[in-house]
Amino acid sequence: MVRKVELHQGAAEDLNVSFEKLMMLGVGDRSGGKVKMEGGVITDWKDIPMELLLQIVSIVDDQTVIMASGVCRGWRDAISLGLTHLSLSWCNKNMNNLVLSLAPKFTKLQTLILRQDKPQLEDNAVEAIANFCHDLQILDLSKSFKLSDDSLYALARGCQNLTKLNISGCPAFSDVALAHLASCCRNLKVFNLCGCVKTATDRALQAIGRYCNQLQSLNLGWCDNVSDVGVMSLAYGCPDLRTVDLCGCVLITDDSVIALANRCVHLRSLGLYYCQNITDKAMYSLAQSRVKNKPETWDDEEGLKTLNISQCTALTPPAVQAVCDTFPSLHTCSGRHSLIMSGCLNLTSVHCACAFQAQFRSPTMLPPSAH
C-alpha cells in the first residue's frame, strides 16, 4: 500500500491548476474535459500515471514539481529519478531548509540554481548537496554571503563532475579552498568568480591553470588581487579559453593580454574595463595573434567578437584601429557595439569596417561616434 502524504489546501489547488494547464496543452486526446489514455480516462491529477507525471514535471514550474514530489512515495521516487534540472531562485526565505530537505530526494540533479537576492544558504545545505547530488554538473551559488570554505571543500569531495560553477559575490572563500576545489573538479569549463576578491588570487589562478585545462570561460571581474602571474598561468594552462573577463583587475599589464593572445587561439571575448596599465603593446599583440595563430579553416567571423577597453586611457587610435581592422566581428557602429570604448575620448576616430562602408555610401553622413 502506497502511503499518502497530505498536502495543504493551497498546494493541492496549485496542482489542480497545473493539471488543468496540461489539459489545455492537449496532452493525449481530449474529450469532454477529460484526457483519454490507453487503459483508462484521467479525470484528476491523482490518477496520472508515472509516464505522464514526468511530462508534467518538464512543463510546470519548479515550485509545482516540489509540491508534486510530496504527494506520495511513488510520485517522489518517479520525480527523483526523472528530475535533472532545478532552480530555487524564486525562494525568498527558508531556502536553506528547502535544500536540506530536497537534496536527499533529488539525487539525479545535473543543474541546480541557488541564486539569491538576500543571503540564505549556509554550509550545511551545500554539504547536503555534495553528499547526495554526485551527478551535479552546473551549480549557481552566487551571492551566498554566508558560505565559508567548508562549502568548497564539500563540493571538491562530492561534486567532482562540475563543469559550470558560479560563486560570484561570495566574499568569504579563501584562495586555499579554491585551489583545492580546482585540484578536484578538473572538468570545469565555465567559472564565475566575479567580486571574489579574497578568493581569486594568483595562487588560486595558478591552481586553476594547472588542473582545469578544459576551462573555456572565466569571470574575474573586480578581483583586484589578480596580477600578471595569475593570468599568465591561466593562459598557459587553459589554452581553450574563449571568454575572459578581467574588468577591474587593476594590477594586470600588457603581459597578461599578450599571453592570452598568443596561447588562447580560440579567444572570443575579452574584458579589460578599467585596466589602466594596458597600452598599445597589448593591442598590437591581439592584432598580430590572428596572423600567428590563424588556422586554415578560419573565416572572417572567427577571432575576437567582443572587446571591452573602456577606461583604458593609455591606448591610442592606431593600436585600437589595428585590432578592429583585424577582427571583422568587432563593431563600433550603432546597434552593434562589440568594441566598447566608453571613457576613452582619445579613441573617437576608431571605427569598424561597416561604419566606413556606410560613410562611403553616404558621403554627407558623419561617422558614428565611438563608444
CSV table of C-alpha atoms in Angstrom, one decimal:
chain,number,residue,atom,x,y,z
A,1,MET,CA,0.0,0.0,0.0
A,2,VAL,CA,1.4,3.4,-1.0
A,3,ARG,CA,1.4,5.8,1.9
A,4,LYS,CA,-0.3,9.1,1.0
A,5,VAL,CA,1.2,12.3,2.1
A,6,GLU,CA,-1.3,15.0,2.9
A,7,LEU,CA,-0.9,18.3,1.0
A,8,HIS,CA,-2.2,21.6,2.5
A,9,GLN,CA,-5.2,23.0,0.6
A,10,GLY,CA,-3.1,25.7,-1.3
A,11,ALA,CA,-0.7,23.1,-2.6
A,12,ALA,CA,-3.5,20.8,-3.8
A,13,GLU,CA,-5.1,23.7,-5.6
A,14,ASP,CA,-1.9,24.6,-7.3
A,15,LEU,CA,-1.5,21.0,-8.5
A,16,ASN,CA,-5.1,21.2,-9.8
A,17,VAL,CA,-4.3,24.3,-11.7
A,18,SER,CA,-1.2,22.7,-13.2
A,19,PHE,CA,-3.3,19.7,-14.2
A,20,GLU,CA,-5.8,21.9,-15.9
A,21,LYS,CA,-3.0,23.7,-17.8
A,22,LEU,CA,-1.9,20.3,-19.0
A,23,MET,CA,-5.4,19.6,-20.3
A,24,MET,CA,-5.2,22.9,-22.2
A,25,LEU,CA,-1.9,21.9,-23.8
A,26,GLY,CA,-3.6,19.0,-25.3
A,27,VAL,CA,-1.6,16.1,-23.9
A,28,GLY,CA,-3.4,13.0,-25.2
A,29,ASP,CA,-6.8,13.0,-26.8
A,30,ARG,CA,-9.3,15.4,-25.2
A,31,SER,CA,-12.9,14.6,-24.9
A,32,GLY,CA,-15.4,16.3,-22.7
A,33,GLY,CA,-12.8,17.9,-20.5
A,34,LYS,CA,-11.1,14.6,-19.8
A,35,VAL,CA,-7.8,13.2,-21.1
A,36,LYS,CA,-8.2,9.7,-22.5
A,37,MET,CA,-5.2,7.4,-22.0
A,38,GLU,CA,-4.8,3.8,-23.1
A,39,GLY,CA,-6.3,1.7,-20.4
A,40,GLY,CA,-8.5,4.4,-18.9
A,41,VAL,CA,-9.5,8.0,-18.5
A,42,ILE,CA,-7.7,10.5,-16.3
A,43,THR,CA,-10.1,12.9,-14.5
A,44,ASP,CA,-7.9,14.1,-11.7
A,45,TRP,CA,-4.2,14.7,-11.1
A,46,LYS,CA,-4.1,11.8,-8.5
A,47,ASP,CA,-4.8,9.4,-11.4
A,48,ILE,CA,-1.9,10.4,-13.5
A,49,PRO,CA,0.4,7.5,-14.5
A,50,MET,CA,4.2,8.0,-14.0
A,51,GLU,CA,4.9,8.5,-17.6
A,52,LEU,CA,2.5,11.4,-17.8
A,53,LEU,CA,3.7,12.7,-14.5
A,54,LEU,CA,7.2,13.1,-15.9
A,55,GLN,CA,5.8,15.0,-18.8
A,56,ILE,CA,4.1,17.4,-16.4
A,57,VAL,CA,7.4,17.8,-14.5
A,58,SER,CA,9.0,19.0,-17.7
A,59,ILE,CA,6.3,21.6,-18.3
A,60,VAL,CA,5.3,23.2,-14.9
A,61,ASP,CA,7.4,25.5,-12.7
A,62,ASP,CA,9.8,24.2,-10.1
A,63,GLN,CA,7.5,25.1,-7.2
A,64,THR,CA,4.9,22.7,-8.5
A,65,VAL,CA,7.5,20.0,-9.1
A,66,ILE,CA,8.5,20.2,-5.4
A,67,MET,CA,4.9,20.0,-4.3
A,68,ALA,CA,4.2,17.1,-6.6
A,69,SER,CA,7.1,15.2,-5.0
A,70,GLY,CA,5.3,15.3,-1.7
A,71,VAL,CA,2.1,13.6,-2.9
A,72,CYS,CA,3.1,10.0,-2.3
A,73,ARG,CA,6.1,7.8,-2.3
A,74,GLY,CA,5.5,6.7,-5.9
A,75,TRP,CA,5.5,10.3,-7.1
A,76,ARG,CA,8.5,11.1,-5.1
A,77,ASP,CA,10.5,8.2,-6.5
A,78,ALA,CA,9.5,8.9,-10.1
A,79,ILE,CA,10.4,12.6,-9.8
A,80,SER,CA,13.6,11.8,-8.0
A,81,LEU,CA,14.7,9.6,-10.9
A,82,GLY,CA,13.5,11.9,-13.7
A,83,LEU,CA,14.4,15.4,-12.4
A,84,THR,CA,17.7,16.7,-13.6
A,85,HIS,CA,17.3,20.5,-13.5
A,86,LEU,CA,16.0,22.6,-10.6
A,87,SER,CA,16.0,26.3,-9.7
A,88,LEU,CA,15.2,27.6,-6.3
A,89,SER,CA,16.0,31.2,-7.1
A,90,TRP,CA,12.3,32.0,-6.6
A,91,CYS,CA,12.6,31.1,-2.9
A,92,ASN,CA,12.8,34.3,-0.9
A,93,LYS,CA,13.0,32.7,2.6
A,94,ASN,CA,13.9,29.3,4.1
A,95,MET,CA,16.0,28.3,1.0
A,96,ASN,CA,18.5,26.6,3.3
A,97,ASN,CA,15.9,24.3,4.9
A,98,LEU,CA,14.4,23.6,1.5
A,99,VAL,CA,17.7,22.5,0.1
A,100,LEU,CA,18.3,20.3,3.2
A,101,SER,CA,15.0,18.5,2.6
A,102,LEU,CA,15.3,18.2,-1.2
A,103,ALA,CA,18.9,17.1,-1.6
A,104,PRO,CA,18.4,13.5,-0.3
A,105,LYS,CA,15.4,13.2,-2.7
A,106,PHE,CA,16.7,14.7,-5.9
A,107,THR,CA,19.9,12.8,-6.3
A,108,LYS,CA,20.0,12.8,-10.1
A,109,LEU,CA,20.2,16.6,-10.4
A,110,GLN,CA,22.6,17.8,-13.0
A,111,THR,CA,21.7,21.5,-12.8
A,112,LEU,CA,20.9,23.4,-9.6
A,113,ILE,CA,20.4,27.1,-9.5
A,114,LEU,CA,20.5,28.7,-6.0
A,115,ARG,CA,21.0,32.3,-6.9
A,116,GLN,CA,19.8,34.6,-4.1
A,117,ASP,CA,18.7,38.2,-3.7
A,118,LYS,CA,19.4,38.0,0.0
A,119,PRO,CA,21.8,35.5,1.6
A,120,GLN,CA,20.1,32.4,2.9
A,121,LEU,CA,22.3,29.4,2.1
A,122,GLU,CA,24.6,28.0,4.8
A,123,ASP,CA,27.3,25.5,4.7
A,124,ASN,CA,25.2,22.6,5.8
A,125,ALA,CA,23.0,23.0,2.7
A,126,VAL,CA,25.9,22.8,0.4
A,127,GLU,CA,27.3,19.8,2.3
A,128,ALA,CA,23.9,18.1,1.8
A,129,ILE,CA,24.2,18.8,-2.0
A,130,ALA,CA,27.7,17.3,-2.0
A,131,ASN,CA,26.6,14.3,-0.1
A,132,PHE,CA,23.7,13.3,-2.3
A,133,CYS,CA,24.0,15.0,-5.7
A,134,HIS,CA,27.1,13.4,-7.2
A,135,ASP,CA,25.9,13.9,-10.8
A,136,LEU,CA,25.8,17.7,-10.5
A,137,GLN,CA,27.4,19.5,-13.4
A,138,ILE,CA,26.0,23.1,-13.1
A,139,LEU,CA,25.8,24.9,-9.8
A,140,ASP,CA,25.0,28.5,-9.2
A,141,LEU,CA,25.7,29.8,-5.6
A,142,SER,CA,26.0,33.4,-6.5
A,143,LYS,CA,25.5,36.0,-3.7
A,144,SER,CA,25.8,33.3,-1.0
A,145,PHE,CA,27.4,35.6,1.6
A,146,LYS,CA,27.1,33.2,4.5
A,147,LEU,CA,29.1,30.3,2.9
A,148,SER,CA,32.6,29.5,4.2
A,149,ASP,CA,35.5,27.3,2.9
A,150,ASP,CA,33.6,24.3,4.3
A,151,SER,CA,31.3,24.6,1.3
A,152,LEU,CA,34.1,24.5,-1.3
A,153,TYR,CA,35.8,21.5,0.4
A,154,ALA,CA,32.4,19.7,0.4
A,155,LEU,CA,32.0,20.3,-3.3
A,156,ALA,CA,35.5,19.2,-4.0
A,157,ARG,CA,34.7,16.0,-2.2
A,158,GLY,CA,31.3,15.2,-3.6
A,159,CYS,CA,30.7,17.1,-6.8
A,160,GLN,CA,33.8,16.4,-8.9
A,161,ASN,CA,31.7,16.3,-12.2
A,162,LEU,CA,31.1,20.0,-12.1
A,163,THR,CA,31.5,21.8,-15.5
A,164,LYS,CA,30.0,25.1,-14.6
A,165,LEU,CA,30.3,26.9,-11.2
A,166,ASN,CA,29.1,30.3,-10.2
A,167,ILE,CA,30.3,31.6,-6.9
A,168,SER,CA,30.3,35.3,-7.8
A,169,GLY,CA,29.7,37.6,-4.9
A,170,CYS,CA,30.7,35.1,-2.3
A,171,PRO,CA,33.3,37.0,-0.3
A,172,ALA,CA,34.3,34.6,2.4
A,173,PHE,CA,36.0,31.8,0.4
A,174,SER,CA,39.8,31.7,0.6
A,175,ASP,CA,42.2,31.1,-2.2
A,176,VAL,CA,43.5,27.9,-0.5
A,177,ALA,CA,40.0,26.4,-0.6
A,178,LEU,CA,39.5,27.5,-4.2
A,179,ALA,CA,42.9,25.9,-5.2
A,180,HIS,CA,41.8,22.6,-3.5
A,181,LEU,CA,38.5,22.7,-5.4
A,182,ALA,CA,40.3,23.2,-8.7
A,183,SER,CA,42.5,20.2,-8.0
A,184,CYS,CA,39.4,18.0,-7.6
A,185,CYS,CA,36.9,19.5,-10.1
A,186,ARG,CA,39.1,19.2,-13.2
A,187,ASN,CA,36.2,19.2,-15.7
A,188,LEU,CA,35.3,22.8,-15.1
A,189,LYS,CA,34.6,24.7,-18.3
A,190,VAL,CA,32.8,27.8,-17.0
A,191,PHE,CA,33.8,29.5,-13.8
A,192,ASN,CA,32.4,32.8,-12.4
A,193,LEU,CA,34.5,34.4,-9.7
A,194,CYS,CA,33.3,38.0,-10.2
A,195,GLY,CA,33.8,40.0,-7.0
A,196,CYS,CA,35.6,37.2,-5.1
A,197,VAL,CA,38.5,39.5,-4.1
A,198,LYS,CA,39.8,37.3,-1.3
A,199,THR,CA,39.3,34.1,-3.3
A,200,ALA,CA,40.7,34.9,-6.8
A,201,THR,CA,44.4,35.4,-6.1
A,202,ASP,CA,47.4,34.5,-8.2
A,203,ARG,CA,47.8,31.4,-6.1
A,204,ALA,CA,44.2,30.2,-6.9
A,205,LEU,CA,44.6,31.0,-10.6
A,206,GLN,CA,47.8,29.0,-10.8
A,207,ALA,CA,45.9,26.0,-9.4
A,208,ILE,CA,43.1,26.6,-12.0
A,209,GLY,CA,45.7,26.8,-14.8
A,210,ARG,CA,47.4,23.6,-13.5
A,211,TYR,CA,44.3,21.4,-13.1
A,212,CYS,CA,41.3,22.9,-15.1
A,213,ASN,CA,42.8,22.5,-18.6
A,214,GLN,CA,39.3,22.3,-20.2
A,215,LEU,CA,38.3,25.8,-18.9
A,216,GLN,CA,36.6,27.9,-21.6
A,217,SER,CA,35.1,30.9,-19.7
A,218,LEU,CA,36.4,32.7,-16.6
A,219,ASN,CA,35.0,35.8,-15.0
A,220,LEU,CA,37.5,37.6,-12.7
A,221,GLY,CA,35.7,40.9,-12.7
A,222,TRP,CA,36.8,43.2,-9.9
A,223,CYS,CA,39.2,40.7,-8.4
A,224,ASP,CA,41.8,43.3,-7.8
A,225,ASN,CA,44.4,40.9,-6.3
A,226,VAL,CA,44.9,39.3,-9.6
A,227,SER,CA,48.2,40.1,-11.4
A,228,ASP,CA,50.0,39.0,-14.5
A,229,VAL,CA,51.4,36.0,-12.6
A,230,GLY,CA,47.9,34.5,-12.3
A,231,VAL,CA,46.6,35.4,-15.7
A,232,MET,CA,49.7,34.1,-17.5
A,233,SER,CA,49.3,30.8,-15.6
A,234,LEU,CA,45.7,30.6,-16.9
A,235,ALA,CA,46.8,31.4,-20.5
A,236,TYR,CA,49.5,28.6,-20.5
A,237,GLY,CA,47.3,26.1,-18.6
A,238,CYS,CA,43.9,26.7,-20.2
A,239,PRO,CA,44.5,27.0,-24.0
A,240,ASP,CA,40.8,26.6,-24.8
A,241,LEU,CA,39.8,29.8,-23.0
A,242,ARG,CA,37.2,31.7,-25.1
A,243,THR,CA,35.8,34.3,-22.7
A,244,VAL,CA,37.9,36.1,-20.1
A,245,ASP,CA,36.6,39.0,-18.0
A,246,LEU,CA,39.4,40.9,-16.3
A,247,CYS,CA,37.4,44.1,-15.8
A,248,GLY,CA,38.7,46.0,-12.7
A,249,CYS,CA,41.8,43.8,-12.4
A,250,VAL,CA,43.9,46.9,-12.0
A,251,LEU,CA,47.2,45.2,-11.4
A,252,ILE,CA,47.4,43.4,-14.8
A,253,THR,CA,49.6,44.8,-17.6
A,254,ASP,CA,50.3,44.1,-21.2
A,255,ASP,CA,51.9,40.8,-20.3
A,256,SER,CA,48.5,39.3,-19.4
A,257,VAL,CA,47.0,40.3,-22.7
A,258,ILE,CA,50.0,39.1,-24.7
A,259,ALA,CA,49.9,35.7,-23.0
A,260,LEU,CA,46.2,35.3,-23.7
A,261,ALA,CA,46.6,36.5,-27.3
A,262,ASN,CA,49.5,34.0,-28.0
A,263,ARG,CA,48.3,31.0,-26.1
A,264,CYS,CA,44.4,31.1,-26.3
A,265,VAL,CA,43.8,30.9,-30.0
A,266,HIS,CA,40.0,30.5,-29.5
A,267,LEU,CA,39.6,33.7,-27.6
A,268,ARG,CA,36.3,35.3,-28.5
A,269,SER,CA,35.6,37.8,-25.7
A,270,LEU,CA,38.0,39.8,-23.6
A,271,GLY,CA,37.0,42.4,-20.9
A,272,LEU,CA,39.6,44.9,-19.8
A,273,TYR,CA,37.5,47.6,-18.4
A,274,TYR,CA,39.4,50.0,-16.1
A,275,CYS,CA,42.7,48.1,-16.7
A,276,GLN,CA,44.6,51.3,-17.0
A,277,ASN,CA,48.1,49.6,-17.2
A,278,ILE,CA,47.1,48.2,-20.7
A,279,THR,CA,49.0,50.0,-23.5
A,280,ASP,CA,49.2,49.8,-27.3
A,281,LYS,CA,51.6,46.9,-27.0
A,282,ALA,CA,48.7,44.7,-25.8
A,283,MET,CA,46.5,45.8,-28.7
A,284,TYR,CA,49.1,45.1,-31.3
A,285,SER,CA,49.7,41.7,-29.8
A,286,LEU,CA,46.0,40.9,-30.2
A,287,ALA,CA,46.1,42.1,-33.8
A,288,GLN,CA,49.2,40.1,-34.6
A,289,SER,CA,47.8,36.9,-32.9
A,290,ARG,CA,45.4,36.3,-35.7
A,291,VAL,CA,48.3,36.2,-38.2
A,292,LYS,CA,50.3,33.9,-36.0
A,293,ASN,CA,47.5,31.5,-34.8
A,294,LYS,CA,45.0,31.6,-37.7
A,295,PRO,CA,44.1,28.0,-38.7
A,296,GLU,CA,43.4,27.4,-42.4
A,297,THR,CA,39.8,26.7,-41.5
A,298,TRP,CA,39.2,30.2,-40.1
A,299,ASP,CA,36.8,32.5,-41.8
A,300,ASP,CA,36.3,36.3,-41.3
A,301,GLU,CA,33.8,35.6,-38.4
A,302,GLU,CA,36.4,33.8,-36.3
A,303,GLY,CA,38.5,35.5,-33.6
A,304,LEU,CA,37.5,38.3,-31.2
A,305,LYS,CA,33.9,39.1,-31.2
A,306,THR,CA,33.8,41.3,-28.0
A,307,LEU,CA,36.4,43.6,-26.6
A,308,ASN,CA,35.8,46.0,-23.7
A,309,ILE,CA,38.6,48.5,-23.3
A,310,SER,CA,36.6,51.2,-21.5
A,311,GLN,CA,38.6,53.5,-19.3
A,312,CYS,CA,41.9,52.1,-20.7
A,313,THR,CA,43.0,55.7,-21.2
A,314,ALA,CA,46.6,54.9,-22.3
A,315,LEU,CA,45.5,53.4,-25.6
A,316,THR,CA,45.9,55.3,-28.9
A,317,PRO,CA,43.7,55.2,-32.0
A,318,PRO,CA,46.2,53.5,-34.4
A,319,ALA,CA,46.6,50.5,-32.0
A,320,VAL,CA,42.9,50.0,-31.4
A,321,GLN,CA,42.2,50.5,-35.0
A,322,ALA,CA,44.6,47.7,-35.8
A,323,VAL,CA,42.6,45.3,-33.6
A,324,CYS,CA,39.3,46.5,-35.1
A,325,ASP,CA,40.7,46.0,-38.7
A,326,THR,CA,42.0,42.5,-37.8
A,327,PHE,CA,38.7,41.2,-36.4
A,328,PRO,CA,35.7,42.0,-38.6
A,329,SER,CA,33.3,41.0,-35.8
A,330,LEU,CA,34.3,43.9,-33.7
A,331,HIS,CA,31.9,46.8,-34.3
A,332,THR,CA,31.7,50.4,-33.2
A,333,CYS,CA,28.6,51.2,-35.3
A,334,SER,CA,25.2,52.0,-33.8
A,335,GLY,CA,23.3,49.0,-32.6
A,336,ARG,CA,26.2,46.6,-32.9
A,337,HIS,CA,28.7,47.7,-30.3
A,338,SER,CA,31.1,44.9,-29.6
A,339,LEU,CA,34.2,47.1,-29.3
A,340,ILE,CA,33.3,49.0,-26.2
A,341,MET,CA,35.4,52.1,-25.6
A,342,SER,CA,33.4,54.3,-23.2
A,343,GLY,CA,35.5,56.8,-21.3
A,344,CYS,CA,38.3,56.8,-23.9
A,345,LEU,CA,37.8,60.2,-25.5
A,346,ASN,CA,41.0,59.9,-27.5
A,347,LEU,CA,39.6,56.9,-29.4
A,348,THR,CA,36.7,58.7,-31.1
A,349,SER,CA,38.4,58.3,-34.5
A,350,VAL,CA,38.3,54.4,-34.2
A,351,HIS,CA,35.6,52.9,-36.4
A,352,CYS,CA,34.8,49.4,-37.8
A,353,ALA,CA,34.7,48.5,-41.4
A,354,CYS,CA,31.0,48.7,-41.9
A,355,ALA,CA,31.0,52.3,-40.5
A,356,PHE,CA,33.4,53.2,-43.2
A,357,GLN,CA,31.3,51.5,-45.8
A,358,ALA,CA,28.2,53.4,-44.7
A,359,GLN,CA,30.2,56.6,-44.9
A,360,PHE,CA,31.3,55.7,-48.4
A,361,ARG,CA,27.8,55.0,-49.5
A,362,SER,CA,26.6,58.3,-48.0
A,363,PRO,CA,29.4,60.9,-48.1
A,364,THR,CA,27.4,63.6,-46.4
A,365,MET,CA,26.9,61.4,-43.3
A,366,LEU,CA,29.2,61.8,-40.4
A,367,PRO,CA,30.7,58.6,-39.0
A,368,PRO,CA,29.1,57.5,-35.7
A,369,SER,CA,30.9,58.4,-32.5
A,370,ALA,CA,32.8,55.7,-30.7
A,371,HIS,CA,31.5,54.2,-27.5
